[in-house]
Tab-separated table of C-alpha atoms in Angstrom:
chain	number	residue	atom	x	y	z
A	1	UNK	CA	-81.446	46.019	-25.386
A	2	UNK	CA	-78.301	47.477	-26.850
A	3	UNK	CA	-74.868	46.280	-25.880
A	4	UNK	CA	-74.017	49.160	-23.497
A	5	UNK	CA	-77.232	48.795	-21.535
A	6	UNK	CA	-76.709	45.034	-21.284
A	7	UNK	CA	-73.154	45.450	-19.984
A	8	UNK	CA	-74.312	48.061	-17.455
A	9	UNK	CA	-77.079	45.738	-16.242
A	10	UNK	CA	-74.658	42.850	-15.787
A	11	UNK	CA	-72.233	45.132	-13.962
A	12	UNK	CA	-75.009	46.323	-11.627
A	13	UNK	CA	-76.045	42.736	-10.893
A	14	UNK	CA	-72.446	41.862	-10.058
A	15	UNK	CA	-72.183	44.894	-7.772
A	16	UNK	CA	-75.429	43.917	-6.039
A	17	UNK	CA	-74.175	40.356	-5.591
A	18	UNK	CA	-70.916	41.666	-4.145
A	19	UNK	CA	-72.796	43.923	-1.716
A	20	UNK	CA	-75.040	41.032	-0.620
A	21	UNK	CA	-72.043	38.732	-0.216
A	22	UNK	CA	-70.195	41.297	1.860
A	23	UNK	CA	-73.304	41.916	3.965
A	24	UNK	CA	-73.611	38.177	4.626
A	25	UNK	CA	-69.910	38.027	5.507
A	26	UNK	CA	-70.221	40.895	7.987
A	27	UNK	CA	-73.511	39.815	9.580
A	28	UNK	CA	-72.984	36.049	9.603
A	29	UNK	CA	-69.386	34.936	9.071
A	30	UNK	CA	-67.670	37.822	10.883
A	31	UNK	CA	-70.447	38.511	13.417
A	32	UNK	CA	-68.618	36.848	16.260
A	33	UNK	CA	-65.430	38.816	15.655
A	34	UNK	CA	-67.264	42.144	15.516
A	35	UNK	CA	-69.332	41.299	18.600
A	36	UNK	CA	-66.155	40.532	20.509
A	37	UNK	CA	-64.358	43.678	19.433
A	38	UNK	CA	-63.818	45.979	22.452
A	39	UNK	CA	-64.391	48.979	20.190
A	40	UNK	CA	-67.961	47.852	19.483
A	41	UNK	CA	-69.862	49.919	22.062
A	42	UNK	CA	-73.227	48.643	20.841
A	43	UNK	CA	-72.564	45.356	22.633
A	44	UNK	CA	-72.015	47.085	25.981
A	45	UNK	CA	-74.989	49.383	25.436
A	46	UNK	CA	-77.227	46.432	24.597
A	47	UNK	CA	-75.905	44.424	27.522
A	48	UNK	CA	-77.006	47.002	30.075
A	49	UNK	CA	-80.171	48.071	28.253
A	50	UNK	CA	-82.373	46.024	30.578
A	51	UNK	CA	-82.223	44.763	34.175
A	52	UNK	CA	-80.118	41.673	34.744
A	53	UNK	CA	-81.678	38.468	36.073
A	54	UNK	CA	-81.155	37.771	39.761
A	55	UNK	CA	-79.252	35.278	41.896
A	56	UNK	CA	-81.380	33.774	44.657
A	57	UNK	CA	-80.596	32.149	47.994
A	58	UNK	CA	-83.725	30.281	48.955
A	59	UNK	CA	-86.571	32.669	48.164
A	60	UNK	CA	-84.425	35.773	48.672
A	61	UNK	CA	-82.987	37.744	45.770
A	62	UNK	CA	-79.459	38.664	46.798
A	63	UNK	CA	-78.861	40.707	43.644
A	64	UNK	CA	-80.814	43.388	41.823
A	65	UNK	CA	-80.512	46.124	39.179
A	66	UNK	CA	-80.912	49.879	39.356
A	67	UNK	CA	-81.357	52.550	36.698
A	68	UNK	CA	-78.288	54.721	36.183
A	69	UNK	CA	-79.750	57.476	34.006
A	70	UNK	CA	-76.793	57.043	31.661
A	71	UNK	CA	-76.122	55.273	28.375
A	72	UNK	CA	-75.461	52.051	30.289
A	73	UNK	CA	-78.988	52.082	31.629
A	74	UNK	CA	-78.791	49.497	34.439
A	75	UNK	CA	-76.078	48.416	36.842
A	76	UNK	CA	-75.870	45.577	39.360
A	77	UNK	CA	-76.837	45.881	43.017
A	78	UNK	CA	-76.173	43.424	45.833
A	79	UNK	CA	-78.050	42.698	49.020
A	80	UNK	CA	-75.649	41.800	51.857
A	81	UNK	CA	-72.858	41.801	49.301
A	82	UNK	CA	-69.965	40.725	51.594
A	83	UNK	CA	-71.977	37.758	52.885
A	84	UNK	CA	-72.638	36.326	49.433
A	85	UNK	CA	-69.638	37.635	47.448
A	86	UNK	CA	-67.921	34.175	47.384
A	87	UNK	CA	-71.083	32.846	45.718
A	88	UNK	CA	-72.190	35.647	43.404
A	89	UNK	CA	-68.869	37.218	42.434
A	90	UNK	CA	-69.347	40.602	40.758
A	91	UNK	CA	-70.844	41.936	37.521
A	92	UNK	CA	-69.036	45.158	36.654
A	93	UNK	CA	-69.539	47.495	33.717
A	94	UNK	CA	-65.813	48.182	33.978
A	95	UNK	CA	-64.137	44.937	35.061
A	96	UNK	CA	-66.376	42.164	33.742
A	97	UNK	CA	-67.839	39.258	35.695
A	98	UNK	CA	-66.672	36.556	38.124
A	99	UNK	CA	-68.024	33.412	39.815
A	100	UNK	CA	-71.789	32.884	39.250
A	101	UNK	CA	-72.109	36.300	37.648
A	102	UNK	CA	-69.575	35.048	35.110
A	103	UNK	CA	-70.429	31.373	34.613
A	104	UNK	CA	-74.167	32.108	34.362
A	105	UNK	CA	-73.741	35.394	32.498
A	106	UNK	CA	-75.629	34.310	29.377
A	107	UNK	CA	-78.640	33.281	31.433
A	108	UNK	CA	-78.558	36.327	33.696
A	109	UNK	CA	-78.071	38.805	30.845
A	110	UNK	CA	-80.685	37.206	28.609
A	111	UNK	CA	-78.333	36.219	25.776
A	112	UNK	CA	-78.592	32.444	26.305
A	113	UNK	CA	-80.678	30.522	23.788
A	114	UNK	CA	-81.991	28.416	26.682
A	115	UNK	CA	-84.266	31.336	27.625
A	116	UNK	CA	-85.787	31.766	24.159
A	117	UNK	CA	-89.436	30.784	23.729
A	118	UNK	CA	-88.980	30.836	19.928
A	119	UNK	CA	-85.247	30.129	19.471
A	120	UNK	CA	-85.026	30.284	15.646
A	121	UNK	CA	-87.061	33.479	15.353
A	122	UNK	CA	-85.160	35.143	18.180
A	123	UNK	CA	-81.857	34.206	16.547
A	124	UNK	CA	-82.906	35.673	13.208
A	125	UNK	CA	-84.315	38.882	14.703
A	126	UNK	CA	-81.594	39.093	17.395
A	127	UNK	CA	-84.347	39.751	19.924
A	128	UNK	CA	-83.029	39.968	23.503
A	129	UNK	CA	-84.790	37.886	26.114
A	130	UNK	CA	-85.230	39.135	29.632
A	131	UNK	CA	-82.600	37.674	31.945
A	132	UNK	CA	-83.278	34.493	33.856
A	133	UNK	CA	-82.944	33.923	37.593
A	134	UNK	CA	-80.270	31.629	39.053
A	135	UNK	CA	-81.433	29.678	42.109
A	136	UNK	CA	-78.496	28.563	44.245
A	137	UNK	CA	-78.221	25.640	46.638
A	138	UNK	CA	-77.002	27.879	49.469
A	139	UNK	CA	-78.675	27.545	52.854
A	140	UNK	CA	-79.173	31.078	54.142
A	141	UNK	CA	-78.815	30.175	57.819
A	142	UNK	CA	-75.666	28.114	57.226
A	143	UNK	CA	-74.085	30.908	55.193
A	144	UNK	CA	-74.798	33.406	57.944
A	145	UNK	CA	-73.460	31.083	60.653
A	146	UNK	CA	-70.201	30.583	58.765
A	147	UNK	CA	-69.784	34.304	58.051
A	148	UNK	CA	-70.481	35.314	61.649
A	149	UNK	CA	-68.244	32.537	62.967
A	150	UNK	CA	-65.202	33.736	61.037
A	151	UNK	CA	-65.979	37.281	62.189
A	152	UNK	CA	-63.581	38.901	59.740
A	153	UNK	CA	-60.640	36.589	60.470
A	154	UNK	CA	-58.831	35.276	57.427
A	155	UNK	CA	-60.238	31.902	56.511
A	156	UNK	CA	-63.021	30.051	54.756
A	157	UNK	CA	-65.920	27.669	55.260
A	158	UNK	CA	-67.447	25.178	52.842
A	159	UNK	CA	-70.504	23.061	53.640
A	160	UNK	CA	-72.082	20.312	51.526
A	161	UNK	CA	-75.131	18.077	51.640
A	162	UNK	CA	-73.312	14.701	51.457
A	163	UNK	CA	-76.287	12.853	49.958
A	164	UNK	CA	-76.816	15.170	46.983
A	165	UNK	CA	-73.657	17.261	46.627
A	166	UNK	CA	-75.600	20.521	47.084
A	167	UNK	CA	-73.277	23.231	48.388
A	168	UNK	CA	-74.920	24.709	51.471
A	169	UNK	CA	-72.393	27.390	52.394
A	170	UNK	CA	-69.361	29.053	50.793
A	171	UNK	CA	-67.787	31.788	52.863
A	172	UNK	CA	-64.475	33.558	52.465
A	173	UNK	CA	-63.141	36.069	54.958
A	174	UNK	CA	-62.365	38.908	54.875
A	175	UNK	CA	-64.898	39.675	52.183
A	176	UNK	CA	-65.896	42.711	50.115
A	177	UNK	CA	-68.977	44.400	48.666
A	178	UNK	CA	-69.288	43.547	44.939
A	179	UNK	CA	-71.563	46.564	44.509
A	180	UNK	CA	-68.515	48.818	44.772
A	181	UNK	CA	-67.419	47.541	41.351
A	182	UNK	CA	-70.765	47.550	39.527
A	183	UNK	CA	-70.637	50.812	37.593
A	184	UNK	CA	-68.051	53.034	35.937
A	185	UNK	CA	-66.059	56.090	36.896
A	186	UNK	CA	-63.388	57.177	39.381
A	187	UNK	CA	-65.111	55.681	42.446
A	188	UNK	CA	-65.212	52.232	40.856
A	189	UNK	CA	-61.595	52.482	39.724
A	190	UNK	CA	-60.519	53.559	43.200
A	191	UNK	CA	-62.412	50.667	44.811
A	192	UNK	CA	-60.797	48.212	42.391
A	193	UNK	CA	-57.318	49.474	43.211
A	194	UNK	CA	-57.990	49.488	46.933
A	195	UNK	CA	-59.321	45.919	46.955
A	196	UNK	CA	-56.493	44.563	44.818
A	197	UNK	CA	-53.822	46.313	46.901
A	198	UNK	CA	-55.249	45.074	50.212
A	199	UNK	CA	-52.801	42.509	51.672
A	200	UNK	CA	-55.758	40.609	53.174
A	201	UNK	CA	-56.953	39.809	49.594
A	202	UNK	CA	-60.679	40.289	50.203
A	203	UNK	CA	-61.546	39.379	46.598
A	204	UNK	CA	-59.819	35.984	46.855
A	205	UNK	CA	-62.462	33.266	47.150
A	206	UNK	CA	-60.637	31.211	49.750
A	207	UNK	CA	-63.337	28.511	49.856
A	208	UNK	CA	-62.692	27.300	46.293
A	209	UNK	CA	-59.720	29.211	44.888
A	210	UNK	CA	-57.154	29.021	47.722
A	211	UNK	CA	-55.316	25.853	48.705
A	212	UNK	CA	-53.760	25.197	52.104
A	213	UNK	CA	-51.735	22.379	53.639
A	214	UNK	CA	-54.549	20.329	55.222
A	215	UNK	CA	-52.518	19.213	58.214
A	216	UNK	CA	-53.962	16.412	60.293
A	217	UNK	CA	-57.371	16.557	58.622
A	218	UNK	CA	-55.632	14.612	55.843
A	219	UNK	CA	-55.287	11.689	58.258
A	220	UNK	CA	-58.843	10.793	57.233
A	221	UNK	CA	-57.483	10.037	53.750
A	222	UNK	CA	-54.499	8.076	55.094
A	223	UNK	CA	-56.734	6.072	57.411
A	224	UNK	CA	-59.085	5.378	54.493
A	225	UNK	CA	-56.188	4.055	52.389
A	226	UNK	CA	-54.917	1.830	55.206
A	227	UNK	CA	-58.373	0.385	55.877
A	228	UNK	CA	-59.430	0.078	52.252
A	229	UNK	CA	-56.220	-1.707	51.238
A	230	UNK	CA	-56.152	-4.054	54.233
A	231	UNK	CA	-53.023	-2.675	55.866
A	232	UNK	CA	-55.167	-2.099	58.966
A	233	UNK	CA	-57.899	-4.628	59.703
A	234	UNK	CA	-58.669	-3.825	63.327
A	235	UNK	CA	-58.693	-0.151	64.295
A	236	UNK	CA	-58.304	-1.108	67.959
A	237	UNK	CA	-55.188	-3.257	67.484
A	238	UNK	CA	-51.796	-1.804	68.503
A	239	UNK	CA	-49.561	-0.621	65.699
A	240	UNK	CA	-45.819	-1.067	65.495
A	241	UNK	CA	-45.184	2.688	65.542
A	242	UNK	CA	-42.223	4.158	67.435
A	243	UNK	CA	-42.326	7.593	69.022
A	244	UNK	CA	-40.409	9.478	67.697
A	245	UNK	CA	-40.499	8.067	64.155
A	246	UNK	CA	-37.351	8.405	62.034
A	247	UNK	CA	-38.276	9.456	58.482
A	248	UNK	CA	-36.790	6.906	56.094
A	249	UNK	CA	-33.559	7.972	54.412
A	250	UNK	CA	-33.110	10.972	56.718
A	251	UNK	CA	-31.830	11.898	60.152
A	252	UNK	CA	-35.116	13.653	60.966
A	253	UNK	CA	-37.283	12.396	63.816
A	254	UNK	CA	-41.010	13.062	63.640
A	255	UNK	CA	-42.638	13.694	67.010
A	256	UNK	CA	-46.122	14.211	68.429
A	257	UNK	CA	-47.871	16.922	70.382
A	258	UNK	CA	-49.822	14.260	72.306
A	259	UNK	CA	-48.631	11.605	74.730
A	260	UNK	CA	-49.432	7.927	74.313
A	261	UNK	CA	-48.656	7.612	70.609
A	262	UNK	CA	-46.072	4.831	70.736
A	263	UNK	CA	-47.631	1.690	69.198
A	264	UNK	CA	-51.034	3.357	69.536
A	265	UNK	CA	-54.001	1.788	67.791
A	266	UNK	CA	-55.405	3.586	64.762
A	267	UNK	CA	-58.466	4.395	66.872
A	268	UNK	CA	-56.430	6.162	69.544
A	269	UNK	CA	-53.925	7.641	67.107
A	270	UNK	CA	-56.753	9.220	65.150
A	271	UNK	CA	-58.569	10.385	68.270
A	272	UNK	CA	-55.539	12.209	69.716
A	273	UNK	CA	-53.932	12.807	66.297
A	274	UNK	CA	-50.587	10.990	66.436
A	275	UNK	CA	-48.317	12.091	63.612
A	276	UNK	CA	-45.960	9.140	64.005
A	277	UNK	CA	-48.607	6.457	63.503
A	278	UNK	CA	-50.019	7.972	60.330
A	279	UNK	CA	-46.623	8.854	58.904
A	280	UNK	CA	-45.591	5.214	59.279
A	281	UNK	CA	-48.884	4.041	57.772
A	282	UNK	CA	-48.258	6.260	54.770
A	283	UNK	CA	-44.720	4.944	54.373
A	284	UNK	CA	-45.951	1.346	54.565
A	285	UNK	CA	-48.665	2.044	51.986
A	286	UNK	CA	-46.206	3.666	49.610
A	287	UNK	CA	-46.804	6.689	47.403
A	288	UNK	CA	-49.381	5.054	45.146
A	289	UNK	CA	-51.393	3.700	48.058
A	290	UNK	CA	-51.978	7.147	49.526
A	291	UNK	CA	-52.170	9.057	46.234
A	292	UNK	CA	-54.707	6.693	44.668
A	293	UNK	CA	-56.953	7.046	47.684
A	294	UNK	CA	-56.585	10.819	47.740
A	295	UNK	CA	-57.600	10.999	44.090
A	296	UNK	CA	-60.759	9.028	44.817
A	297	UNK	CA	-61.621	11.792	47.287
A	298	UNK	CA	-61.051	14.422	44.569
A	299	UNK	CA	-57.397	15.393	44.863
A	300	UNK	CA	-55.460	16.182	41.645
A	301	UNK	CA	-58.727	16.840	39.780
A	302	UNK	CA	-58.167	19.728	37.370
A	303	UNK	CA	-61.712	19.739	35.995
A	304	UNK	CA	-63.919	20.269	39.037
A	305	UNK	CA	-66.473	23.040	38.434
A	306	UNK	CA	-69.434	24.034	40.605
A	307	UNK	CA	-69.955	25.709	37.950
A	308	UNK	CA	-67.096	28.151	38.715
A	309	UNK	CA	-63.720	26.476	38.445
A	310	UNK	CA	-62.243	25.080	41.669
A	311	UNK	CA	-58.498	25.216	42.313
A	312	UNK	CA	-56.828	21.812	42.119
A	313	UNK	CA	-56.143	20.190	45.473
A	314	UNK	CA	-52.808	18.460	45.086
A	315	UNK	CA	-50.887	15.471	46.292
A	316	UNK	CA	-47.516	14.846	44.689
A	317	UNK	CA	-47.371	11.647	42.630
A	318	UNK	CA	-43.570	11.275	42.709
A	319	UNK	CA	-42.302	11.146	46.294
A	320	UNK	CA	-39.633	9.415	48.325
A	321	UNK	CA	-40.522	7.550	51.550
A	322	UNK	CA	-39.848	10.552	53.799
A	323	UNK	CA	-42.035	12.785	51.609
A	324	UNK	CA	-44.834	10.205	51.600
A	325	UNK	CA	-44.684	10.147	55.402
A	326	UNK	CA	-45.052	13.928	55.620
A	327	UNK	CA	-47.777	14.004	52.953
A	328	UNK	CA	-49.713	11.381	54.909
A	329	UNK	CA	-50.108	13.853	57.757
A	330	UNK	CA	-51.098	16.680	55.403
A	331	UNK	CA	-47.720	18.367	55.047
A	332	UNK	CA	-44.923	18.409	52.407
A	333	UNK	CA	-46.533	19.497	49.087
A	334	UNK	CA	-50.070	18.322	49.882
A	335	UNK	CA	-52.611	21.142	49.551
A	336	UNK	CA	-56.391	21.337	49.601
A	337	UNK	CA	-59.199	23.824	49.214
A	338	UNK	CA	-61.783	24.004	52.000
A	339	UNK	CA	-64.320	22.624	49.505
A	340	UNK	CA	-62.071	19.608	48.913
A	341	UNK	CA	-61.840	18.816	52.612
A	342	UNK	CA	-65.611	19.196	52.950
A	343	UNK	CA	-65.854	16.618	50.150
A	344	UNK	CA	-63.678	14.224	52.175
A	345	UNK	CA	-65.940	14.550	55.213
A	346	UNK	CA	-69.045	14.282	53.004
A	347	UNK	CA	-67.890	11.007	51.438
A	348	UNK	CA	-67.307	9.478	54.865
A	349	UNK	CA	-70.696	10.658	56.120
A	350	UNK	CA	-72.419	9.330	52.987
A	351	UNK	CA	-71.255	5.747	53.259
A	352	UNK	CA	-68.247	6.212	50.978
A	353	UNK	CA	-70.118	7.792	48.074
A	354	UNK	CA	-68.667	11.135	46.978
A	355	UNK	CA	-71.293	13.173	45.151
A	356	UNK	CA	-70.317	15.873	42.667
A	357	UNK	CA	-70.655	19.259	44.433
A	358	UNK	CA	-72.824	21.871	42.751
A	359	UNK	CA	-73.935	25.418	43.513
A	360	UNK	CA	-76.784	26.078	41.044
A	361	UNK	CA	-80.018	24.228	41.681
A	362	UNK	CA	-81.949	25.571	38.680
A	363	UNK	CA	-82.445	28.545	36.379
A	364	UNK	CA	-85.880	29.989	35.671
A	365	UNK	CA	-86.951	32.385	32.922
A	366	UNK	CA	-88.846	35.620	33.565
A	367	UNK	CA	-92.119	33.656	33.622
A	368	UNK	CA	-90.806	31.450	36.435
A	369	UNK	CA	-90.443	28.345	34.257
A	370	UNK	CA	-87.394	26.163	34.851
A	371	UNK	CA	-85.136	26.159	31.797
A	372	UNK	CA	-82.011	24.569	33.322
A	373	UNK	CA	-81.813	22.256	36.333
A	374	UNK	CA	-79.095	20.332	38.128
A	375	UNK	CA	-79.427	16.788	39.422
A	376	UNK	CA	-77.219	14.879	41.895
A	377	UNK	CA	-74.535	12.688	40.376
A	378	UNK	CA	-71.854	10.401	41.753
A	379	UNK	CA	-68.304	11.693	41.386
A	380	UNK	CA	-66.442	8.733	42.929
A	381	UNK	CA	-67.015	5.753	45.160
A	382	UNK	CA	-64.272	6.994	47.479
A	383	UNK	CA	-64.306	3.982	49.822
A	384	UNK	CA	-66.522	0.995	50.450
A	385	UNK	CA	-69.471	1.244	52.812
A	386	UNK	CA	-67.571	-0.926	55.298
A	387	UNK	CA	-64.521	1.344	55.265
A	388	UNK	CA	-66.775	4.392	55.560
A	389	UNK	CA	-68.324	2.848	58.673
A	390	UNK	CA	-64.865	2.374	60.223
A	391	UNK	CA	-63.922	5.960	59.372
A	392	UNK	CA	-67.142	7.167	60.972
A	393	UNK	CA	-66.152	5.313	64.128
A	394	UNK	CA	-62.823	7.148	64.120
A	395	UNK	CA	-64.243	10.598	63.348
A	396	UNK	CA	-67.022	10.300	65.914
A	397	UNK	CA	-64.465	9.347	68.571
A	398	UNK	CA	-62.638	12.627	67.880
A	399	UNK	CA	-65.756	14.524	68.946
A	400	UNK	CA	-66.780	12.313	71.868
A	401	UNK	CA	-63.362	11.451	73.321
A	402	UNK	CA	-60.756	13.443	71.413
A	403	UNK	CA	-59.624	16.850	70.215
A	404	UNK	CA	-62.925	17.838	68.555
A	405	UNK	CA	-65.214	18.119	71.569
A	406	UNK	CA	-66.141	21.708	70.691
A	407	UNK	CA	-68.103	20.396	67.692
A	408	UNK	CA	-70.469	18.235	69.730
A	409	UNK	CA	-74.210	18.849	69.299
A	410	UNK	CA	-76.622	17.298	71.838
A	411	UNK	CA	-78.804	14.604	70.290
A	412	UNK	CA	-76.841	14.607	67.025
A	413	UNK	CA	-74.136	12.235	65.802
A	414	UNK	CA	-71.101	14.332	64.864
A	415	UNK	CA	-67.859	13.091	63.361
A	416	UNK	CA	-64.850	15.349	62.983
A	417	UNK	CA	-61.111	15.764	62.612
A	418	UNK	CA	-58.979	18.606	63.870
A	419	UNK	CA	-55.838	19.783	62.165
A	420	UNK	CA	-53.082	22.326	62.435
A	421	UNK	CA	-51.156	22.973	59.231
A	422	UNK	CA	-47.581	24.181	59.498
A	423	UNK	CA	-46.400	26.595	56.823
A	424	UNK	CA	-43.804	29.242	56.104
A	425	UNK	CA	-40.027	28.948	55.995
A	426	UNK	CA	-39.009	26.465	58.643
A	427	UNK	CA	-42.674	26.207	59.714
A	428	UNK	CA	-42.356	29.614	61.345
A	429	UNK	CA	-45.716	30.932	60.125
A	430	UNK	CA	-48.737	31.046	62.406
A	431	UNK	CA	-50.430	27.656	61.943
A	432	UNK	CA	-53.666	27.265	59.994
A	433	UNK	CA	-56.412	25.812	62.174
A	434	UNK	CA	-58.589	23.203	60.422
A	435	UNK	CA	-61.705	21.297	61.322
A	436	UNK	CA	-63.698	18.988	59.079
A	437	UNK	CA	-66.878	17.286	60.180
A	438	UNK	CA	-70.248	15.799	59.348
A	439	UNK	CA	-73.486	15.609	61.329
A	440	UNK	CA	-76.570	13.432	61.160
A	441	UNK	CA	-79.648	13.030	63.310
A	442	UNK	CA	-79.334	9.935	65.463
A	443	UNK	CA	-82.115	8.184	63.535
A	444	UNK	CA	-80.682	8.930	60.057
A	445	UNK	CA	-78.518	6.602	57.979
A	446	UNK	CA	-76.550	9.301	56.155
A	447	UNK	CA	-75.108	12.634	57.228
A	448	UNK	CA	-77.173	15.740	56.512
A	449	UNK	CA	-74.239	18.139	56.290
A	450	UNK	CA	-70.459	18.064	55.970
A	451	UNK	CA	-68.320	21.093	56.789
A	452	UNK	CA	-64.718	22.208	56.412
A	453	UNK	CA	-63.375	25.248	58.235
A	454	UNK	CA	-59.928	26.787	57.970
A	455	UNK	CA	-58.777	29.795	59.995
A	456	UNK	CA	-55.558	31.299	58.667
A	457	UNK	CA	-54.662	33.592	61.528
A	458	UNK	CA	-55.348	31.188	64.365
A	459	UNK	CA	-53.429	32.273	67.437
A	460	UNK	CA	-52.651	28.896	68.861
A	461	UNK	CA	-49.768	26.636	69.723
A	462	UNK	CA	-48.701	24.177	67.036
A	463	UNK	CA	-50.991	21.362	68.070
A	464	UNK	CA	-54.114	19.809	66.617
A	465	UNK	CA	-56.107	21.149	69.547
A	466	UNK	CA	-56.004	24.570	67.869
A	467	UNK	CA	-58.268	23.272	65.129
A	468	UNK	CA	-60.650	22.140	67.828
A	469	UNK	CA	-60.425	25.505	69.562
A	470	UNK	CA	-60.614	27.899	66.609
A	471	UNK	CA	-62.393	26.082	63.810
A	472	UNK	CA	-64.632	23.468	65.473
A	473	UNK	CA	-67.085	25.987	67.031
A	474	UNK	CA	-67.651	27.499	63.572
A	475	UNK	CA	-68.331	24.073	62.091
A	476	UNK	CA	-70.749	23.301	64.928
A	477	UNK	CA	-72.707	26.511	64.269
A	478	UNK	CA	-72.957	25.719	60.552
A	479	UNK	CA	-74.088	22.145	61.206
A	480	UNK	CA	-76.701	23.333	63.702
A	481	UNK	CA	-78.003	25.861	61.178
A	482	UNK	CA	-78.424	23.200	58.496
A	483	UNK	CA	-80.064	20.713	60.840
A	484	UNK	CA	-82.523	23.411	61.938
A	485	UNK	CA	-83.387	24.482	58.373
A	486	UNK	CA	-86.351	23.052	56.440
A	487	UNK	CA	-85.164	20.354	54.053
A	488	UNK	CA	-85.548	21.087	50.314
A	489	UNK	CA	-88.424	19.408	48.539
A	490	UNK	CA	-87.720	16.535	46.201
A	491	UNK	CA	-84.778	15.380	48.308
A	492	UNK	CA	-82.528	12.903	46.520
A	493	UNK	CA	-82.453	9.362	47.817
A	494	UNK	CA	-79.185	7.523	47.255
A	495	UNK	CA	-79.239	4.035	45.793
A	496	UNK	CA	-78.374	1.230	48.192
A	497	UNK	CA	-75.211	-0.816	48.062
A	498	UNK	CA	-71.511	-0.138	48.176
């Protein structure tokens, strides 16, 4: 081989090596960047090349896919879209994904390695699996009862199985049809603009993404702190609580909507919802006493996911005595999502054990085999079993002899707490009506369902009775629906003890 041929051969080998190195860089090292580039239309085309997996409520598929006849071959469809929108979210070819459509996107679209029967081979060949199906924990009857109960009024409902943490209902009202956003084109763009410009905010998931002042429903937390820390040992003993109560360091007198609150026992003060008694309890406990207890119920948790992220329910950690007093009755800067308040009721109904709430029971592949499953887990021991029993006594008295009579169910033990949350400048806004509750069959040890209901546009006087009038009937309907539904197989049994 002469010198020129040898140099040419070496040069060709170097060129080939450079081409191979660049190919490896593009296909391996830079693959993620190219895949994420909005200008790469192959990703979108591949994404909608096949039908998406479905989201199920019980045995019913509440989502589907339909052929478009276009380059994006399939788009999302929804069955009873407004009913399940706070659960499913939307999957849009134009605007992306939200809620379960977003958090479970890899499984639904078929891109998750969890679906692969031969993971290494599929990764090398970039073969696309058929999408998996996401099975939710939602109880169909409970979801319907909550949706019908709100009847288009602004508000939300969250229901939980206290023993497992399974979310049984998530409803936000007013709602919207996610199918309006599925495809592309002027109609989809117009629907997006219309929904975003609507002052009623139909796309806001009020059950998990909106926080409200919890009003007197927060008295469950204050009572828990007082009992757990020994400030109150006998719920039937009189308290040294004046009516009105002067907020410390101010000239402001706190009053009550109910009579008989002066020196009332915790039992009676809870039953008729005396602001003065619980404000004084909060002041006596101090900021850390109330805040620490609230955090055991889930407040100030920035990492709660169900799997969609849940807005943080807040209680200020730096307060003066007057602010602690107001926070202890669910005012000042204290805010909570409906899911958070359902968690409070669930912990009480479950003997003090707060289970981590979850919305996805399992994911199955296209052959029906389970590839991902969720199991119950303890989030916090919110209170001791003894304190939980005392709180149950208080909450059940609200329903039998207090402001929550509209939640009573014959033959069922129901505990509840009404609340009216003041808001707006100078508390001039129409109050939010709250009701939180749990229910258990008389023969059962633990509650079968816990519910929180908030109605934003409750037309009622500023008294806790409005929660009993507007929100309690909705909670009762949801609890009845759950108690009438067949229980899921493989029900979790909680360990004994405190």
